[in-house]
Amino acid sequence: MKTTVEAVAWHDDHLRILDQRRLPQEEVYLDLHEVSAVAQAIREMAVRGAPAIGITAAYGVVLAARNRYRLSPATWRTDVEADLALLAATRPTAVNLFWALKQLRTAIETLPVGDPGADLLATAQGIHTSDIADNHRMGALGAALFDGEGDVITHCNAGSLATGGYGTALGVIRTAYANRRIKQVYADETRPWLQGARLTTWELARDNIPVTLITEGAAAHLMATRPIQWVVVGADRIAANGDTANKIGTYPLAIAARYHGVRFMVVAPTSTLDMERANGGLIPIEIRPSEEILTFSGTSIAAPGVQAWNPAFDITPASLIDAIVTERGVVFAPNQEKMAALKVATPFGTIVQSVC
Ligand code: MRU
Protein backbone atom coordinates (compact mmCIF):
# COMPACT_ATOMS: atom_id res chain seq x y z
CA MET A 1 0.00 0.00 0.00
CA LYS A 2 1.46 3.36 -1.01
CA THR A 3 0.99 6.72 0.65
CA THR A 4 1.06 9.99 -1.22
CA VAL A 5 1.84 12.39 1.65
CA GLU A 6 5.20 14.09 1.10
CA ALA A 7 6.36 16.08 4.12
CA VAL A 8 9.77 16.95 2.68
CA ALA A 9 10.80 17.26 -0.98
CA TRP A 10 13.63 18.77 -3.00
CA HIS A 11 11.91 20.98 -5.55
CA ASP A 12 14.02 22.32 -8.49
CA ASP A 13 16.74 24.14 -6.57
CA HIS A 14 15.34 24.35 -3.06
CA LEU A 15 13.59 22.52 -0.24
CA ARG A 16 9.81 22.37 0.00
CA ILE A 17 8.12 21.19 3.18
CA LEU A 18 4.51 20.70 4.15
CA ASP A 19 3.82 23.02 7.10
CA GLN A 20 2.52 20.51 9.67
CA ARG A 21 1.40 23.26 12.05
CA ARG A 22 -1.44 24.06 9.64
CA LEU A 23 -2.73 20.49 9.25
CA PRO A 24 -5.39 19.22 9.01
CA GLN A 25 -7.16 22.48 8.17
CA GLU A 26 -4.84 23.60 5.39
CA GLU A 27 -2.16 22.05 3.17
CA VAL A 28 0.39 24.84 2.99
CA TYR A 29 3.92 24.34 1.62
CA LEU A 30 6.97 26.36 2.64
CA ASP A 31 9.73 26.99 0.09
CA LEU A 32 13.08 27.14 1.87
CA HIS A 33 16.20 28.57 0.21
CA GLU A 34 18.35 29.39 3.26
CA VAL A 35 19.67 27.22 6.08
CA SER A 36 18.35 29.70 8.66
CA ALA A 37 14.79 29.10 7.37
CA VAL A 38 15.37 25.34 7.54
CA ALA A 39 16.57 25.57 11.16
CA GLN A 40 13.55 27.70 12.05
CA ALA A 41 11.15 25.24 10.39
CA ILE A 42 12.60 22.38 12.47
CA ARG A 43 12.70 24.33 15.74
CA GLU A 44 9.15 25.64 15.33
CA MET A 45 7.66 22.26 14.35
CA ALA A 46 6.71 23.03 10.74
CA VAL A 47 8.52 19.76 10.09
CA ARG A 48 8.83 17.18 12.88
CA GLY A 49 9.36 13.50 13.56
CA ALA A 50 12.94 12.27 14.00
CA PRO A 51 13.61 10.84 10.50
CA ALA A 52 11.92 13.79 8.75
CA ILE A 53 14.02 16.19 10.86
CA GLY A 54 17.18 14.35 9.79
CA ILE A 55 16.23 14.42 6.10
CA THR A 56 15.28 18.11 6.29
CA ALA A 57 18.59 18.94 7.97
CA ALA A 58 20.47 17.04 5.25
CA TYR A 59 18.80 19.19 2.57
CA GLY A 60 19.50 22.22 4.78
CA VAL A 61 23.22 21.45 4.55
CA VAL A 62 22.92 21.34 0.74
CA LEU A 63 21.44 24.86 0.77
CA ALA A 64 24.05 26.05 3.27
CA ALA A 65 27.02 24.65 1.34
CA ARG A 66 25.75 25.97 -1.97
CA ASN A 67 25.24 29.47 -0.56
CA ARG A 68 28.59 29.45 1.29
CA TYR A 69 30.40 28.32 -1.87
CA ARG A 70 28.83 31.12 -3.90
CA LEU A 71 29.99 33.65 -1.31
CA SER A 72 33.49 32.28 -0.85
CA PRO A 73 34.71 29.25 -2.86
CA ALA A 74 38.01 29.24 -0.94
CA THR A 75 36.59 29.07 2.60
CA TRP A 76 33.14 27.46 2.28
CA ARG A 77 34.14 24.23 4.05
CA THR A 78 35.08 26.16 7.20
CA ASP A 79 32.23 28.66 6.87
CA VAL A 80 29.56 25.96 6.60
CA GLU A 81 30.46 24.63 10.07
CA ALA A 82 28.39 27.47 11.60
CA ASP A 83 25.38 26.26 9.59
CA LEU A 84 25.85 22.68 10.77
CA ALA A 85 25.96 23.99 14.35
CA LEU A 86 22.78 26.01 13.76
CA LEU A 87 20.94 22.91 12.54
CA ALA A 88 22.32 20.77 15.38
CA ALA A 89 20.91 23.23 17.94
CA THR A 90 17.28 22.84 16.80
CA ARG A 91 15.91 19.64 18.43
CA PRO A 92 18.16 17.86 20.97
CA THR A 93 16.44 14.47 21.33
CA ALA A 94 15.89 13.42 17.70
CA VAL A 95 19.14 11.57 17.03
CA ASN A 96 18.44 11.23 13.30
CA LEU A 97 19.27 14.94 13.12
CA PHE A 98 22.82 14.35 14.37
CA TRP A 99 23.15 11.16 12.35
CA ALA A 100 22.22 13.01 9.13
CA LEU A 101 24.55 15.92 9.90
CA LYS A 102 27.38 13.41 10.41
CA GLN A 103 26.70 11.88 6.97
CA LEU A 104 26.79 15.31 5.35
CA ARG A 105 29.95 16.35 7.21
CA THR A 106 31.71 13.20 6.01
CA ALA A 107 30.60 13.98 2.45
CA ILE A 108 31.88 17.56 2.78
CA GLU A 109 35.27 16.34 3.98
CA THR A 110 35.71 14.02 1.02
CA LEU A 111 34.42 16.29 -1.77
CA PRO A 112 36.76 17.40 -4.56
CA VAL A 113 37.44 21.12 -5.15
CA GLY A 114 34.52 22.89 -6.85
CA ASP A 115 30.81 23.55 -6.34
CA PRO A 116 29.60 21.04 -3.70
CA GLY A 117 25.89 21.42 -4.55
CA ALA A 118 25.33 18.38 -6.79
CA ASP A 119 27.35 15.92 -4.69
CA LEU A 120 25.75 16.96 -1.41
CA LEU A 121 22.30 16.85 -2.96
CA ALA A 122 22.98 13.26 -4.03
CA THR A 123 23.96 12.41 -0.44
CA ALA A 124 20.81 14.03 0.99
CA GLN A 125 18.60 12.33 -1.59
CA GLY A 126 20.28 9.01 -0.75
CA ILE A 127 19.36 9.46 2.93
CA HIS A 128 15.80 10.32 1.90
CA THR A 129 15.24 7.36 -0.43
CA SER A 130 16.89 4.89 1.98
CA ASP A 131 14.56 6.06 4.73
CA ILE A 132 11.51 5.28 2.60
CA ALA A 133 12.89 1.85 1.69
CA ASP A 134 13.67 1.14 5.36
CA ASN A 135 10.11 2.05 6.32
CA HIS A 136 8.70 -0.45 3.84
CA ARG A 137 11.00 -3.17 5.22
CA MET A 138 9.99 -2.36 8.80
CA GLY A 139 6.36 -2.36 7.70
CA ALA A 140 6.71 -5.95 6.50
CA LEU A 141 8.68 -7.10 9.56
CA GLY A 142 6.34 -5.42 12.06
CA ALA A 143 3.15 -6.55 10.34
CA ALA A 144 4.37 -10.16 10.52
CA LEU A 145 4.19 -9.92 14.34
CA PHE A 146 0.38 -9.63 14.35
CA ASP A 147 -1.63 -12.76 15.16
CA GLY A 148 -4.93 -12.67 13.35
CA GLU A 149 -6.87 -9.43 13.14
CA GLY A 150 -6.77 -7.03 16.10
CA ASP A 151 -6.84 -3.43 17.21
CA VAL A 152 -3.84 -1.19 17.89
CA ILE A 153 -3.05 2.02 19.72
CA THR A 154 -0.49 4.48 18.37
CA HIS A 155 0.90 7.65 19.92
CA CYS A 156 1.98 10.94 18.36
CA ASN A 157 2.60 10.71 14.60
CA ALA A 158 5.19 8.29 13.25
CA GLY A 159 3.86 8.27 9.72
CA SER A 160 4.72 9.67 6.30
CA LEU A 161 4.70 13.13 7.82
CA ALA A 162 7.39 12.16 10.33
CA THR A 163 9.69 10.35 7.87
CA GLY A 164 10.82 10.35 4.25
CA GLY A 165 7.53 8.60 3.47
CA TYR A 166 5.31 5.64 4.52
CA GLY A 167 6.22 5.92 8.20
CA THR A 168 7.71 3.77 10.95
CA ALA A 169 4.85 2.90 13.34
CA LEU A 170 2.31 3.91 10.70
CA GLY A 171 4.29 1.94 8.11
CA VAL A 172 3.71 -1.19 10.20
CA ILE A 173 0.07 -0.22 10.64
CA ARG A 174 -0.35 0.43 6.88
CA THR A 175 1.14 -2.95 5.97
CA ALA A 176 -0.71 -4.83 8.72
CA TYR A 177 -4.00 -3.24 7.66
CA ALA A 178 -3.37 -4.13 4.01
CA ASN A 179 -2.70 -7.72 5.17
CA ARG A 180 -5.98 -7.76 7.16
CA ARG A 181 -4.15 -7.91 10.50
CA ILE A 182 -5.71 -4.73 11.91
CA LYS A 183 -9.36 -3.84 12.27
CA GLN A 184 -9.15 -0.53 14.11
CA VAL A 185 -6.43 1.99 14.95
CA TYR A 186 -6.78 4.14 18.06
CA ALA A 187 -4.78 7.38 17.89
CA ASP A 188 -3.78 9.16 21.10
CA GLU A 189 -4.41 12.88 20.67
CA THR A 190 -0.88 13.65 22.00
CA ARG A 191 -0.76 16.82 24.04
CA PRO A 192 0.32 19.54 23.57
CA TRP A 193 0.98 19.60 19.79
CA LEU A 194 -1.82 17.13 19.03
CA GLN A 195 0.19 15.18 16.48
CA GLY A 196 -2.18 12.24 16.95
CA ALA A 197 -5.37 14.26 16.57
CA ARG A 198 -4.16 16.50 13.76
CA LEU A 199 -1.69 14.38 11.81
CA THR A 200 -2.19 10.65 12.46
CA THR A 201 -5.96 10.78 11.95
CA TRP A 202 -5.41 12.87 8.80
CA GLU A 203 -2.86 10.45 7.34
CA LEU A 204 -4.82 7.31 8.13
CA ALA A 205 -8.15 8.73 6.97
CA ARG A 206 -6.54 9.61 3.61
CA ASP A 207 -5.59 5.93 3.28
CA ASN A 208 -9.06 4.77 4.36
CA ILE A 209 -7.65 3.03 7.43
CA PRO A 210 -10.24 3.06 10.24
CA VAL A 211 -8.97 5.37 12.97
CA THR A 212 -10.60 6.45 16.24
CA LEU A 213 -9.24 9.37 18.22
CA ILE A 214 -8.79 9.01 22.01
CA THR A 215 -7.34 11.22 24.72
CA GLU A 216 -4.12 9.89 26.28
CA GLY A 217 -6.07 9.44 29.52
CA ALA A 218 -8.43 6.99 27.79
CA ALA A 219 -5.71 4.54 26.71
CA ALA A 220 -5.61 2.37 29.87
CA HIS A 221 -9.42 2.16 29.96
CA LEU A 222 -9.39 1.16 26.31
CA MET A 223 -6.90 -1.63 27.04
CA ALA A 224 -9.06 -2.82 29.94
CA THR A 225 -12.23 -2.95 27.88
CA ARG A 226 -11.29 -3.75 24.25
CA PRO A 227 -9.09 -6.41 22.63
CA ILE A 228 -6.01 -4.33 21.87
CA GLN A 229 -3.29 -6.49 20.34
CA TRP A 230 -0.33 -4.11 20.11
CA VAL A 231 0.70 -0.59 21.00
CA VAL A 232 2.86 0.55 18.06
CA VAL A 233 5.03 3.66 18.37
CA GLY A 234 8.07 5.31 16.78
CA ALA A 235 11.22 6.58 18.49
CA ASP A 236 13.37 9.67 18.62
CA ARG A 237 16.39 7.90 20.05
CA ILE A 238 17.10 4.35 21.24
CA ALA A 239 19.95 3.81 23.72
CA ALA A 240 22.43 0.90 23.55
CA ASN A 241 20.32 -1.18 25.97
CA GLY A 242 17.04 -0.60 24.09
CA ASP A 243 15.64 2.13 26.36
CA THR A 244 13.60 4.34 24.02
CA ALA A 245 12.96 8.09 23.92
CA ASN A 246 9.69 8.95 22.21
CA LYS A 247 6.96 11.56 22.47
CA ILE A 248 5.91 12.41 26.01
CA GLY A 249 3.15 10.02 27.03
CA THR A 250 4.77 6.93 25.48
CA TYR A 251 6.14 5.67 28.82
CA PRO A 252 2.74 5.62 30.63
CA LEU A 253 1.31 3.86 27.59
CA ALA A 254 3.98 1.15 27.94
CA ILE A 255 3.26 0.75 31.66
CA ALA A 256 -0.48 0.43 30.98
CA ALA A 257 0.21 -2.04 28.15
CA ARG A 258 2.31 -4.32 30.37
CA TYR A 259 -0.32 -4.24 33.13
CA HIS A 260 -3.04 -5.26 30.68
CA GLY A 261 -1.00 -7.86 28.78
CA VAL A 262 -0.94 -5.76 25.61
CA ARG A 263 2.28 -6.06 23.59
CA PHE A 264 4.40 -2.97 22.97
CA MET A 265 6.27 -2.43 19.69
CA VAL A 266 8.80 0.30 18.87
CA VAL A 267 9.48 0.82 15.16
CA ALA A 268 12.57 2.79 14.15
CA PRO A 269 15.37 2.62 11.60
CA THR A 270 18.91 1.92 12.82
CA SER A 271 19.67 5.64 12.21
CA THR A 272 17.63 6.18 15.41
CA LEU A 273 19.99 3.99 17.49
CA ASP A 274 22.47 5.80 19.70
CA MET A 275 24.94 3.14 20.79
CA GLU A 276 27.04 5.81 22.54
CA ARG A 277 24.39 6.25 25.25
CA ALA A 278 24.43 3.17 27.46
CA ASN A 279 20.88 3.71 28.71
CA GLY A 280 17.89 6.01 28.45
CA GLY A 281 18.96 8.10 31.43
CA LEU A 282 21.76 9.50 29.26
CA ILE A 283 19.47 10.65 26.43
CA PRO A 284 18.97 14.45 26.35
CA ILE A 285 15.30 15.31 26.77
CA GLU A 286 14.03 18.40 24.99
CA ILE A 287 12.18 20.79 27.30
CA ARG A 288 9.91 23.00 25.21
CA PRO A 289 8.39 26.40 26.08
CA SER A 290 5.82 26.50 28.90
CA GLU A 291 3.44 28.46 26.65
CA GLU A 292 2.79 25.27 24.67
CA ILE A 293 0.84 23.84 27.61
CA LEU A 294 -0.32 27.06 29.25
CA THR A 295 -2.22 28.09 26.14
CA PHE A 296 -4.46 26.43 23.57
CA SER A 297 -4.77 27.99 20.10
CA GLY A 298 -3.42 31.24 21.54
CA THR A 299 -5.88 31.32 24.47
CA SER A 300 -4.60 31.01 28.05
CA ILE A 301 -5.97 27.84 29.73
CA ALA A 302 -4.22 27.96 33.12
CA ALA A 303 -4.33 30.28 36.10
CA PRO A 304 -2.45 33.50 35.35
CA GLY A 305 1.21 33.36 36.39
CA VAL A 306 1.26 29.58 37.00
CA GLN A 307 4.44 27.68 36.12
CA ALA A 308 4.51 24.76 33.69
CA TRP A 309 6.98 21.99 32.87
CA ASN A 310 6.91 20.75 29.30
CA PRO A 311 9.25 17.83 28.50
CA ALA A 312 8.68 16.85 24.88
CA PHE A 313 9.84 13.22 25.29
CA ASP A 314 10.01 10.46 27.88
CA ILE A 315 12.03 7.27 28.20
CA THR A 316 10.38 3.87 27.99
CA PRO A 317 12.63 1.29 29.69
CA ALA A 318 13.64 -1.63 27.47
CA SER A 319 12.03 -3.98 30.00
CA LEU A 320 8.58 -2.68 28.95
CA ILE A 321 9.23 -3.18 25.21
CA ASP A 322 8.28 -6.48 23.58
CA ALA A 323 9.83 -5.80 20.18
CA ILE A 324 12.01 -3.19 18.51
CA VAL A 325 11.50 -3.39 14.75
CA THR A 326 14.28 -1.98 12.56
CA GLU A 327 15.07 -2.34 8.86
CA ARG A 328 17.78 -4.83 9.83
CA GLY A 329 15.58 -7.09 11.88
CA VAL A 330 13.43 -7.42 14.97
CA VAL A 331 14.82 -7.45 18.51
CA PHE A 332 12.49 -9.15 20.97
CA ALA A 333 12.78 -8.26 24.70
CA PRO A 334 15.64 -5.85 23.91
CA ASN A 335 18.79 -5.57 25.99
CA GLN A 336 22.34 -4.32 25.43
CA GLU A 337 23.63 -7.59 23.97
CA LYS A 338 20.81 -7.97 21.44
CA MET A 339 20.98 -4.33 20.39
CA ALA A 340 24.74 -4.67 19.80
CA ALA A 341 24.08 -7.71 17.58
CA LEU A 342 21.71 -5.58 15.53
CA LYS A 343 24.39 -3.02 14.79
CA VAL A 344 26.50 -5.69 13.14
CA ALA A 345 25.21 -5.77 9.56
CA THR A 346 22.42 -8.27 9.25
CA PRO A 347 20.49 -8.95 6.07
CA PHE A 348 16.88 -7.87 5.64
CA GLY A 349 14.44 -9.86 7.69
CA THR A 350 16.88 -11.40 10.13
CA ILE A 351 15.30 -12.08 13.49
CA VAL A 352 18.09 -10.96 15.77
CA GLN A 353 16.74 -12.86 18.75
CA SER A 354 13.63 -14.89 19.10
CA VAL A 355 11.19 -14.26 21.94
CA CYS A 356 12.77 -14.94 25.33
O1 MRU B 1 7.94 16.39 18.67
P1 MRU B 1 7.79 15.52 17.47
O2 MRU B 1 6.46 15.65 16.79
O3 MRU B 1 8.95 15.69 16.52
O4 MRU B 1 7.87 14.04 18.05
C1 MRU B 1 7.75 12.97 17.16
C2 MRU B 1 7.78 11.63 17.81
O5 MRU B 1 7.86 11.52 19.01
C3 MRU B 1 7.78 10.45 16.91
O6 MRU B 1 7.16 9.36 17.51
C4 MRU B 1 9.24 10.05 16.58
O7 MRU B 1 9.98 11.16 16.16
C5 MRU B 1 9.28 9.00 15.54
S1 MRU B 1 8.75 9.59 13.97
C6 MRU B 1 8.92 8.33 12.87
CSV table of C-alpha atoms in Angstrom, one decimal, residues 24 30 44 52-53 59 102 118 151 204 206 249 315 330 336 338 341-342:
chain,number,residue,atom,x,y,z
A,24,PRO,CA,-5.4,19.2,9.0
A,30,LEU,CA,7.0,26.4,2.6
A,44,GLU,CA,9.2,25.6,15.3
A,52,ALA,CA,11.9,13.8,8.7
A,53,ILE,CA,14.0,16.2,10.9
A,59,TYR,CA,18.8,19.2,2.6
A,102,LYS,CA,27.4,13.4,10.4
A,118,ALA,CA,25.3,18.4,-6.8
A,151,ASP,CA,-6.8,-3.4,17.2
A,204,LEU,CA,-4.8,7.3,8.1
A,206,ARG,CA,-6.5,9.6,3.6
A,249,GLY,CA,3.2,10.0,27.0
A,315,ILE,CA,12.0,7.3,28.2
A,330,VAL,CA,13.4,-7.4,15.0
A,336,GLN,CA,22.3,-4.3,25.4
A,338,LYS,CA,20.8,-8.0,21.4
A,341,ALA,CA,24.1,-7.7,17.6
A,342,LEU,CA,21.7,-5.6,15.5
